[in-house]
PDB file of N, CA and C in Angstrom:
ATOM      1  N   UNK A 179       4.352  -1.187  -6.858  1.00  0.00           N
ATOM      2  CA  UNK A 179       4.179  -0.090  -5.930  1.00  0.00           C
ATOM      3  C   UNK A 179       4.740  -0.541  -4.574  1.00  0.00           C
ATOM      4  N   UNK A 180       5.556   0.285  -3.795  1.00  0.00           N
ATOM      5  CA  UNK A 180       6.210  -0.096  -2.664  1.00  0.00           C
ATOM      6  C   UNK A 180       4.910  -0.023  -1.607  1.00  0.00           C
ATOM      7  N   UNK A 181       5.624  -0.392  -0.452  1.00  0.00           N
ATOM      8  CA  UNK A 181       4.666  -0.900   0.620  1.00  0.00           C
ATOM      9  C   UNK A 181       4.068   0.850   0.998  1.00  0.00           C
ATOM     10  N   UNK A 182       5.146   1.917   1.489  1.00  0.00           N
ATOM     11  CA  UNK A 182       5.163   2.933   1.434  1.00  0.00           C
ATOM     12  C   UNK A 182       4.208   4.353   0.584  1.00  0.00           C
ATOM     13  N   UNK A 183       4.557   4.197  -0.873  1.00  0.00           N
ATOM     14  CA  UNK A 183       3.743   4.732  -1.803  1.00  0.00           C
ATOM     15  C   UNK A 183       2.231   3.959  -1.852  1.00  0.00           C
ATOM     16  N   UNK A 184       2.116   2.713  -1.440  1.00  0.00           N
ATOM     17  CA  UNK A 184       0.581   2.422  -1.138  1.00  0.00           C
ATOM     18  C   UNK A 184      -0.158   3.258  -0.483  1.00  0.00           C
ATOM     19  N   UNK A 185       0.633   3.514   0.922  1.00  0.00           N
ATOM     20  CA  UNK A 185      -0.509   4.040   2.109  1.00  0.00           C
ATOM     21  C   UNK A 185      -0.500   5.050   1.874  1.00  0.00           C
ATOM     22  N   UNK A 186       0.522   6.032   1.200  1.00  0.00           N
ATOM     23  CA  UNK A 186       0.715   7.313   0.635  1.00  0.00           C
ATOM     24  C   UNK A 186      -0.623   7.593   0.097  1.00  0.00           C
ATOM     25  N   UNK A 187      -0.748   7.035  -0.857  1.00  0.00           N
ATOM     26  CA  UNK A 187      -2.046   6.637  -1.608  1.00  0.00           C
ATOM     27  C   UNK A 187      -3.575   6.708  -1.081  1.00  0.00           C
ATOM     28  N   UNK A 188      -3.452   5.527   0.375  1.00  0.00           N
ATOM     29  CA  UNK A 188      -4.543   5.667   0.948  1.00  0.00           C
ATOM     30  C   UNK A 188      -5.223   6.494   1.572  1.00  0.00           C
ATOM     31  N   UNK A 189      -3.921   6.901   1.964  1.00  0.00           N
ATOM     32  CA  UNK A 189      -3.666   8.712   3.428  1.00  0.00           C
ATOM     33  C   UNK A 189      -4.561   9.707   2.327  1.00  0.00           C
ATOM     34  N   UNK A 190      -3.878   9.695   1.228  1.00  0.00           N
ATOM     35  CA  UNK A 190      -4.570  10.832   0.381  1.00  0.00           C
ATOM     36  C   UNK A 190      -6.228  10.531  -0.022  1.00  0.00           C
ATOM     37  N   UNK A 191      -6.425   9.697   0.209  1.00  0.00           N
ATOM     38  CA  UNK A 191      -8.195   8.773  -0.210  1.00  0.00           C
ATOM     39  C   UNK A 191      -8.141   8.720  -1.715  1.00  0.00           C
ATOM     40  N   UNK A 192      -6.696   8.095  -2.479  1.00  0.00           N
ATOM     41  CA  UNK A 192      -7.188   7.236  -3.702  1.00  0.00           C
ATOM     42  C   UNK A 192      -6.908   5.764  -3.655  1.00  0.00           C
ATOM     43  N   UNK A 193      -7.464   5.286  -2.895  1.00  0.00           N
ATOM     44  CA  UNK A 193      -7.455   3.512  -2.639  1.00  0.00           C
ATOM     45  C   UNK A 193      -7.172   2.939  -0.858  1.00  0.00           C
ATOM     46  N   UNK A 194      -7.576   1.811  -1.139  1.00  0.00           N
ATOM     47  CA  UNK A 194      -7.133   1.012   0.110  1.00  0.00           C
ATOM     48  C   UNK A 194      -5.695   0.215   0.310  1.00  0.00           C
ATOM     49  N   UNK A 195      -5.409   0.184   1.502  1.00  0.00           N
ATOM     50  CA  UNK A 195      -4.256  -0.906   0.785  1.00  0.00           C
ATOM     51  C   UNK A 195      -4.166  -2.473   1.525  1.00  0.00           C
ATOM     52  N   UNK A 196      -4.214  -3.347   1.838  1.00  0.00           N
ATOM     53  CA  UNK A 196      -3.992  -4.143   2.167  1.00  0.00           C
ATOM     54  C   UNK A 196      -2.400  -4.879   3.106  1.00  0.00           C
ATOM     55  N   UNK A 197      -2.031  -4.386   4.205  1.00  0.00           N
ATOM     56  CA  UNK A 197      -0.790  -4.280   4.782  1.00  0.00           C
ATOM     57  C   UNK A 197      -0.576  -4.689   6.272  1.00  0.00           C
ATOM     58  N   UNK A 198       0.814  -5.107   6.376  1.00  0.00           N
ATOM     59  CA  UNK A 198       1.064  -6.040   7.670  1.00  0.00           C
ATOM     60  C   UNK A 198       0.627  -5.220   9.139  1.00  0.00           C
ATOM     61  N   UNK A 199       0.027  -5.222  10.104  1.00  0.00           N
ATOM     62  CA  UNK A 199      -0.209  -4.896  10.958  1.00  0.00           C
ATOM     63  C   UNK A 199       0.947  -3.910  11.270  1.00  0.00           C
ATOM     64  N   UNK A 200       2.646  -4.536  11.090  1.00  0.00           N
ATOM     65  CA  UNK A 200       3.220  -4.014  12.001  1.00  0.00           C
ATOM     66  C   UNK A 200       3.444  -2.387  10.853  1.00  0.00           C
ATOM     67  N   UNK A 201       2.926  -2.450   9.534  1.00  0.00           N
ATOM     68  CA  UNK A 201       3.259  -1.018   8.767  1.00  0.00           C
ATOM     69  C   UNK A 201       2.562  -0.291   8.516  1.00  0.00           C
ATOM     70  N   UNK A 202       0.914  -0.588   9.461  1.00  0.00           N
ATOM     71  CA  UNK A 202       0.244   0.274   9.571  1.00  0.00           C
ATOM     72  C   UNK A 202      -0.375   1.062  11.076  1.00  0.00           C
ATOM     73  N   UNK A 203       0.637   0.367  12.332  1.00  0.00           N
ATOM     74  CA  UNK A 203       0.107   0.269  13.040  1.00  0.00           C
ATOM     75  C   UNK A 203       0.364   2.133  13.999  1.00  0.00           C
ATOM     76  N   UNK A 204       1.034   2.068  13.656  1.00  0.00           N
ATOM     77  CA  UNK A 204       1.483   3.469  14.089  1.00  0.00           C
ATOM     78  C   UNK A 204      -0.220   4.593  13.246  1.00  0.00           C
ATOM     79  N   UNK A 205      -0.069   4.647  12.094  1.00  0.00           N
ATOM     80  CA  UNK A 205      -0.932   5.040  11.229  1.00  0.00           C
ATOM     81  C   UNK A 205      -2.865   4.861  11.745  1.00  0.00           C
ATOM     82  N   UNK A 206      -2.892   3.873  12.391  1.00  0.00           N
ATOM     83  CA  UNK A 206      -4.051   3.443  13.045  1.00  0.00           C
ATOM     84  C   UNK A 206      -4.398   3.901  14.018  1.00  0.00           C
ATOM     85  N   UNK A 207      -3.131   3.954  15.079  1.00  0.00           N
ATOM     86  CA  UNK A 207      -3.356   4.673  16.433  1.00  0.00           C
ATOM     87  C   UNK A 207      -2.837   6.743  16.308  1.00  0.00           C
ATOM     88  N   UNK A 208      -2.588   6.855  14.786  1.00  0.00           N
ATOM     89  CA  UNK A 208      -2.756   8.012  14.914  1.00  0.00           C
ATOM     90  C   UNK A 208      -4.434   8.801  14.402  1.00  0.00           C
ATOM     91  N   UNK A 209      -5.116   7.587  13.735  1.00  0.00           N
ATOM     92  CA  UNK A 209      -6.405   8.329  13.062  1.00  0.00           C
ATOM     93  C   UNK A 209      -6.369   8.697  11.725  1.00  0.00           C
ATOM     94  N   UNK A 210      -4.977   8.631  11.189  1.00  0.00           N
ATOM     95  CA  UNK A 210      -4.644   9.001   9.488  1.00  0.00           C
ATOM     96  C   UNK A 210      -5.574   7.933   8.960  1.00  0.00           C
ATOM     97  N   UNK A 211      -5.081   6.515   9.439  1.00  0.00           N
ATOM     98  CA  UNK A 211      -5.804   5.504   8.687  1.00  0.00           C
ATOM     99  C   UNK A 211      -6.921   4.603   9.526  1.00  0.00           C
ATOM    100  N   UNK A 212      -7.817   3.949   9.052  1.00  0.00           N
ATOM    101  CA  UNK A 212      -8.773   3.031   9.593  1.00  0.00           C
ATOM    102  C   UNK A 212      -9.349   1.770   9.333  1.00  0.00           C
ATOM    103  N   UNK A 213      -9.627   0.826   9.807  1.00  0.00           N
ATOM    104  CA  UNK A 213      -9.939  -0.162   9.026  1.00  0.00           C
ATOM    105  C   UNK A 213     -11.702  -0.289   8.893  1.00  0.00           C
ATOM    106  N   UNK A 214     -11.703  -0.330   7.912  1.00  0.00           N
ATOM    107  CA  UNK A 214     -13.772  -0.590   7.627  1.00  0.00           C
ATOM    108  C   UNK A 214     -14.087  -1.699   7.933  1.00  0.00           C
ATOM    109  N   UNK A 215     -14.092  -2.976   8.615  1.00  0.00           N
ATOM    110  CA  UNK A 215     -14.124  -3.768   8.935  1.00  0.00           C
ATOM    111  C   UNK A 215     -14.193  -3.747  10.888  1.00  0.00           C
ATOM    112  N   UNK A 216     -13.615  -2.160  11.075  1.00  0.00           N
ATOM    113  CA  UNK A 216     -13.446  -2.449  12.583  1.00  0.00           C
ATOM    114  C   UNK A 216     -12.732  -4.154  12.759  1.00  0.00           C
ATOM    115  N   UNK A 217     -12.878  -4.413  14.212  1.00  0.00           N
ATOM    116  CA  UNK A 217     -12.429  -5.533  14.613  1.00  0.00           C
ATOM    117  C   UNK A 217     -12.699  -7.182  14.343  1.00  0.00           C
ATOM    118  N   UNK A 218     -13.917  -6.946  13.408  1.00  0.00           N
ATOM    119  CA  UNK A 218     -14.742  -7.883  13.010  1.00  0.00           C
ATOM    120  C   UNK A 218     -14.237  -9.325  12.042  1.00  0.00           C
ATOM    121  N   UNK A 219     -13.052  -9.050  11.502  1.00  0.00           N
ATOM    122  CA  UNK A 219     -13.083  -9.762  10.504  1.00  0.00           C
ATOM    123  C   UNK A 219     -11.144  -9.891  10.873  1.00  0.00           C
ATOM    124  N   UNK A 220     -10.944  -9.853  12.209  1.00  0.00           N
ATOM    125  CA  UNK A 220      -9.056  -9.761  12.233  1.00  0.00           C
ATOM    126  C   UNK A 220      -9.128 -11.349  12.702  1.00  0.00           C
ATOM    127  N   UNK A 221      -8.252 -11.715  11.983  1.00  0.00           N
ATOM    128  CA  UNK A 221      -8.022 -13.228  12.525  1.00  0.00           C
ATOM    129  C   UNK A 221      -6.067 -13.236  13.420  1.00  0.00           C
ATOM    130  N   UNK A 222      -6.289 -13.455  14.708  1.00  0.00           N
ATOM    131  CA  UNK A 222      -5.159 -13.748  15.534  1.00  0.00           C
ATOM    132  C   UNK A 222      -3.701 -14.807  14.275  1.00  0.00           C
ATOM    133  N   UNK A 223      -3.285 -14.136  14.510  1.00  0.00           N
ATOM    134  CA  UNK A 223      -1.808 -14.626  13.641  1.00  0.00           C
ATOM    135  C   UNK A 223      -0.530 -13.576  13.528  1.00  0.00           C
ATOM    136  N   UNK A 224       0.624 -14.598  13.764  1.00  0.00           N
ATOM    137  CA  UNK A 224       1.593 -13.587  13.223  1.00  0.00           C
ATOM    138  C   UNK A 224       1.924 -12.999  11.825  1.00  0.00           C
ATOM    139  N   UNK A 225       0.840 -13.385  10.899  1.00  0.00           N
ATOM    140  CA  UNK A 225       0.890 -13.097   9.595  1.00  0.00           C
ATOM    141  C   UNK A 225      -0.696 -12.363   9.399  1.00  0.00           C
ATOM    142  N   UNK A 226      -0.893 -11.366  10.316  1.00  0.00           N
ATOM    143  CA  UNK A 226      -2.199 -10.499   9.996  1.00  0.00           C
ATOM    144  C   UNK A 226      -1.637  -9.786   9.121  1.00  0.00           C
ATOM    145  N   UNK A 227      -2.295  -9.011   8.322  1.00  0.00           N
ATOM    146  CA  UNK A 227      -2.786  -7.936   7.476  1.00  0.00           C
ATOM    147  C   UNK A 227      -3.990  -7.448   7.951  1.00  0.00           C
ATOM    148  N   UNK A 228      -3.673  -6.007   7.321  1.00  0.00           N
ATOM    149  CA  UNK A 228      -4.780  -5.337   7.910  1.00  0.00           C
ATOM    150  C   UNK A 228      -5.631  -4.433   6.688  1.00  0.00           C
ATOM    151  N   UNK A 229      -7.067  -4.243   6.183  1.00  0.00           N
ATOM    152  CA  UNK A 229      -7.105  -3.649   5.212  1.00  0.00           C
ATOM    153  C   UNK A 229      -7.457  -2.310   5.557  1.00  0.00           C
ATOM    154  N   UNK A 230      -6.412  -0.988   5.235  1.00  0.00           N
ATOM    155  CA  UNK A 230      -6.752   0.378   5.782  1.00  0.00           C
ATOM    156  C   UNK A 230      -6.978   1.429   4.814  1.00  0.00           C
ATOM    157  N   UNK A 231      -7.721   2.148   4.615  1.00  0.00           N
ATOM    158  CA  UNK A 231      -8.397   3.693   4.303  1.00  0.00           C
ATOM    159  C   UNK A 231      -8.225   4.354   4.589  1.00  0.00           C
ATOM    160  N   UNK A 232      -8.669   5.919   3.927  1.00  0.00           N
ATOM    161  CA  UNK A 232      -8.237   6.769   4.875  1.00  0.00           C
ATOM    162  C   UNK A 232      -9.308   7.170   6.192  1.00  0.00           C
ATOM    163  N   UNK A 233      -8.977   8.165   7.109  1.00  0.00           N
ATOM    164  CA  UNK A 233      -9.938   7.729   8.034  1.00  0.00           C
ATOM    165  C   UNK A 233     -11.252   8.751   7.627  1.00  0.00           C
ATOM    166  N   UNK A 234     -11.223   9.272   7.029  1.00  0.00           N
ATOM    167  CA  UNK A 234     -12.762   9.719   6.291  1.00  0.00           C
ATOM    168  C   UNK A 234     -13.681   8.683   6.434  1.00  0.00           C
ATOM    169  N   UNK A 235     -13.517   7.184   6.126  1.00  0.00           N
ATOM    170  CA  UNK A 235     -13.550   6.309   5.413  1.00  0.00           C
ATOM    171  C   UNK A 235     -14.159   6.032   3.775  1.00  0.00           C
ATOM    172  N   UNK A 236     -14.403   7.065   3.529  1.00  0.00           N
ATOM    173  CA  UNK A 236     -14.220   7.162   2.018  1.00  0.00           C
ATOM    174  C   UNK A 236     -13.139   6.358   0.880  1.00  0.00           C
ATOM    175  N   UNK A 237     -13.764   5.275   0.512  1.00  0.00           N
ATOM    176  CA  UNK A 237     -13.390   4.393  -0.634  1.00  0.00           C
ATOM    177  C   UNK A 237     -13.872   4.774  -2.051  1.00  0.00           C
ATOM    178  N   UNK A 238     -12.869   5.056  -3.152  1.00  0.00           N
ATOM    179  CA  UNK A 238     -13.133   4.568  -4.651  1.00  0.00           C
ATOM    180  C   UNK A 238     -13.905   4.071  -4.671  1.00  0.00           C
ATOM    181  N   UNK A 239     -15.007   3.944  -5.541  1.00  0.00           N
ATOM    182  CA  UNK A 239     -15.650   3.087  -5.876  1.00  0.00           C
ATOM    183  C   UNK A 239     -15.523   1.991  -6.308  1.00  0.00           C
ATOM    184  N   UNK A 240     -13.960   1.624  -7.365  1.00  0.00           N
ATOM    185  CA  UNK A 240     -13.644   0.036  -7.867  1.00  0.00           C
ATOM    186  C   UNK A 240     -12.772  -0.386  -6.408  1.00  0.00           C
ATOM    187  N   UNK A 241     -12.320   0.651  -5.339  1.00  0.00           N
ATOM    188  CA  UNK A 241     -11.940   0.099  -4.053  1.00  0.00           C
ATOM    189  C   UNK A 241     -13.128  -0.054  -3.666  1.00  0.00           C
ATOM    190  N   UNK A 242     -14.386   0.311  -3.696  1.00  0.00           N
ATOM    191  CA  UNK A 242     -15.399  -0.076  -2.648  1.00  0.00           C
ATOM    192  C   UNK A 242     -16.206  -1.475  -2.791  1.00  0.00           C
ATOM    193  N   UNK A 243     -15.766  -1.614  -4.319  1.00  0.00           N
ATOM    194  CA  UNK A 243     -15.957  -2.958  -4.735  1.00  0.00           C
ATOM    195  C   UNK A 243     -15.406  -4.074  -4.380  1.00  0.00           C
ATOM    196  N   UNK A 244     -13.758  -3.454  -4.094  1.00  0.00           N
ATOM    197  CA  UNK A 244     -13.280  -4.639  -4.050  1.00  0.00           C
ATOM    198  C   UNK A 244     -13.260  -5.103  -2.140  1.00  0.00           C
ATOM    199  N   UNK A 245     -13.655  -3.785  -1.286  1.00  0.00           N
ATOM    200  CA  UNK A 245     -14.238  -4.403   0.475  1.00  0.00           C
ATOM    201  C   UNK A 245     -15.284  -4.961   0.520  1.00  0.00           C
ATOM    202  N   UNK A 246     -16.430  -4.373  -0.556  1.00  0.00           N
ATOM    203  CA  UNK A 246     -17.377  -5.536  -0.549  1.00  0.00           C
ATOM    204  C   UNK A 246     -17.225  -6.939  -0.766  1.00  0.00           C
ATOM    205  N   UNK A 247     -16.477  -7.165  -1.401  1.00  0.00           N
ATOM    206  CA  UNK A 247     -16.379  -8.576  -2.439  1.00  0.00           C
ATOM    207  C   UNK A 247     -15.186  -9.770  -0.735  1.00  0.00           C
ATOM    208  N   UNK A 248     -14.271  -8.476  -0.668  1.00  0.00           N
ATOM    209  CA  UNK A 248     -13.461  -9.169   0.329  1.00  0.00           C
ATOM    210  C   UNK A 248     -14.363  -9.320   1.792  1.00  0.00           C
ATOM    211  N   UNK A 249     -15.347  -8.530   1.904  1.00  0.00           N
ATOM    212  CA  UNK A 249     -15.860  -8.411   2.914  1.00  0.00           C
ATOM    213  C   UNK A 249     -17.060  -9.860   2.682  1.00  0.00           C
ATOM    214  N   UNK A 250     -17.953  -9.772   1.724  1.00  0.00           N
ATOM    215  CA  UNK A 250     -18.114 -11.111   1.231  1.00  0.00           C
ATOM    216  C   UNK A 250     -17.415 -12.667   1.446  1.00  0.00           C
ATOM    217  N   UNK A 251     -16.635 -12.534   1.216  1.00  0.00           N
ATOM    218  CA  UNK A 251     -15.577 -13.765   1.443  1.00  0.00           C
ATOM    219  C   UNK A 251     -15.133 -13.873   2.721  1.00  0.00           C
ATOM    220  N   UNK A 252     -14.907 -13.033   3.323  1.00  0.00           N
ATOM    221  CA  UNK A 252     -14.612 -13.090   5.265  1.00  0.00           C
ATOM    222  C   UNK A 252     -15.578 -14.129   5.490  1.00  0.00           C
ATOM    223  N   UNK A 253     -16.759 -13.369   5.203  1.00  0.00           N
ATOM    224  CA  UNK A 253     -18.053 -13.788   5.952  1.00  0.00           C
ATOM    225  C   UNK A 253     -18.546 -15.059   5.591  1.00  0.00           C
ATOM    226  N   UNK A 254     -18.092 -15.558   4.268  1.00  0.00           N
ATOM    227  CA  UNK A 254     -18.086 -17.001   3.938  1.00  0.00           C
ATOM    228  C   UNK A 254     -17.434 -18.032   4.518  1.00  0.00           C
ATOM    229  N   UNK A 255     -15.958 -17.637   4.795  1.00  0.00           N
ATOM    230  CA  UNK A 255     -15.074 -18.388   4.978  1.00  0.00           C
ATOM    231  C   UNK A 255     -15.508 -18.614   6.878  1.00  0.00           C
ATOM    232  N   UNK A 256     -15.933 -17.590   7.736  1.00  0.00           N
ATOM    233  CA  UNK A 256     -16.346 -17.663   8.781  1.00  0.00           C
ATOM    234  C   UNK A 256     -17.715 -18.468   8.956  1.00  0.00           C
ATOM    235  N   UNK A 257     -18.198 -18.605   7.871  1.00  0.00           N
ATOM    236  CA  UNK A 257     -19.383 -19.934   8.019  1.00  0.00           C
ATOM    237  C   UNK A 257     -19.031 -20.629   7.903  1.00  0.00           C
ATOM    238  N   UNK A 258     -18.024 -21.371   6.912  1.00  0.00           N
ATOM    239  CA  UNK A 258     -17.441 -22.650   6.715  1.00  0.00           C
ATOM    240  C   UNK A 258     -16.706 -22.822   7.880  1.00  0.00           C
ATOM    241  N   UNK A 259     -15.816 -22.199   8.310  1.00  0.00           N
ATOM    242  CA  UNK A 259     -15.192 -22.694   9.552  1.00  0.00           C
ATOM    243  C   UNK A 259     -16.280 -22.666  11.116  1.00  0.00           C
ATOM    244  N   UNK A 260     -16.980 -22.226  11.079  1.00  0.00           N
ATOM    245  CA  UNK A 260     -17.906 -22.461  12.238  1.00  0.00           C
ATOM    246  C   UNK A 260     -18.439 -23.223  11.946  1.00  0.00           C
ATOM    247  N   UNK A 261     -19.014 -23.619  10.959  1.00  0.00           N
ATOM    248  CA  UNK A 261     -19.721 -24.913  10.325  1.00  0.00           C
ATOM    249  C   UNK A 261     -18.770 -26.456  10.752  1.00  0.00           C
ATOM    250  N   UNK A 262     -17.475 -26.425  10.669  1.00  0.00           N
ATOM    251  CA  UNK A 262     -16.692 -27.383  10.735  1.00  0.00           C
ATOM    252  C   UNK A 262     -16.070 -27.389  12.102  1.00  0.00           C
ATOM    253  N   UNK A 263     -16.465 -26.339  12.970  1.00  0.00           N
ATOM    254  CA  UNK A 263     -15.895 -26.416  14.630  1.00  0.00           C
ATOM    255  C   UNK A 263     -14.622 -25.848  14.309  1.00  0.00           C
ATOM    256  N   UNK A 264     -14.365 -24.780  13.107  1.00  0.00           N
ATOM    257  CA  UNK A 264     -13.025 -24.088  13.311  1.00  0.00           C
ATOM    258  C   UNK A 264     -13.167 -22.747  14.096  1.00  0.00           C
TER     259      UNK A 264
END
């Protein structure tokens, strides 16, 4: 699936997509798309991704599984690195 037909996808509310800041960013500051995470979980890099929805925020359910699970793992990986002075 192209980068394109993803967000197509998302815009319509059948999935999330997972995508580079700079190909969703227009999409963000229009309100089409949103991230469920808010600002919480963006780590500074020139290699962000961003995970976006539509802005309903209404997720699939095997998508809602899979922000939990990723949302899970943020929050792990942010203990281990505070844990270690990262």
């Amino acid at each position: 699936m192209t980068d394109t037909t993803a967000l197509d996808q998302a815009i319509a509310g059948r999935g999330i997509v997972l995508a580079s800041e700079a190909l969703v960013a227009d999409r963000l500051a229009s309100g089409v798309l949103t991230r469920p995470f808010g600002s919480e979980y963006r780590l500074p890099s020139p290699f962000t991704y961003a995970l976006v929805l539509p802005a309903t925020g209404e997720a699939p359910p095997a998508a809602r599984r899979f922000i939990d699970w990723l949302q899970a793992e943020a929050a792990d990986f942010r203990r281990r690195t505070d844990a270690v002075g990262g």
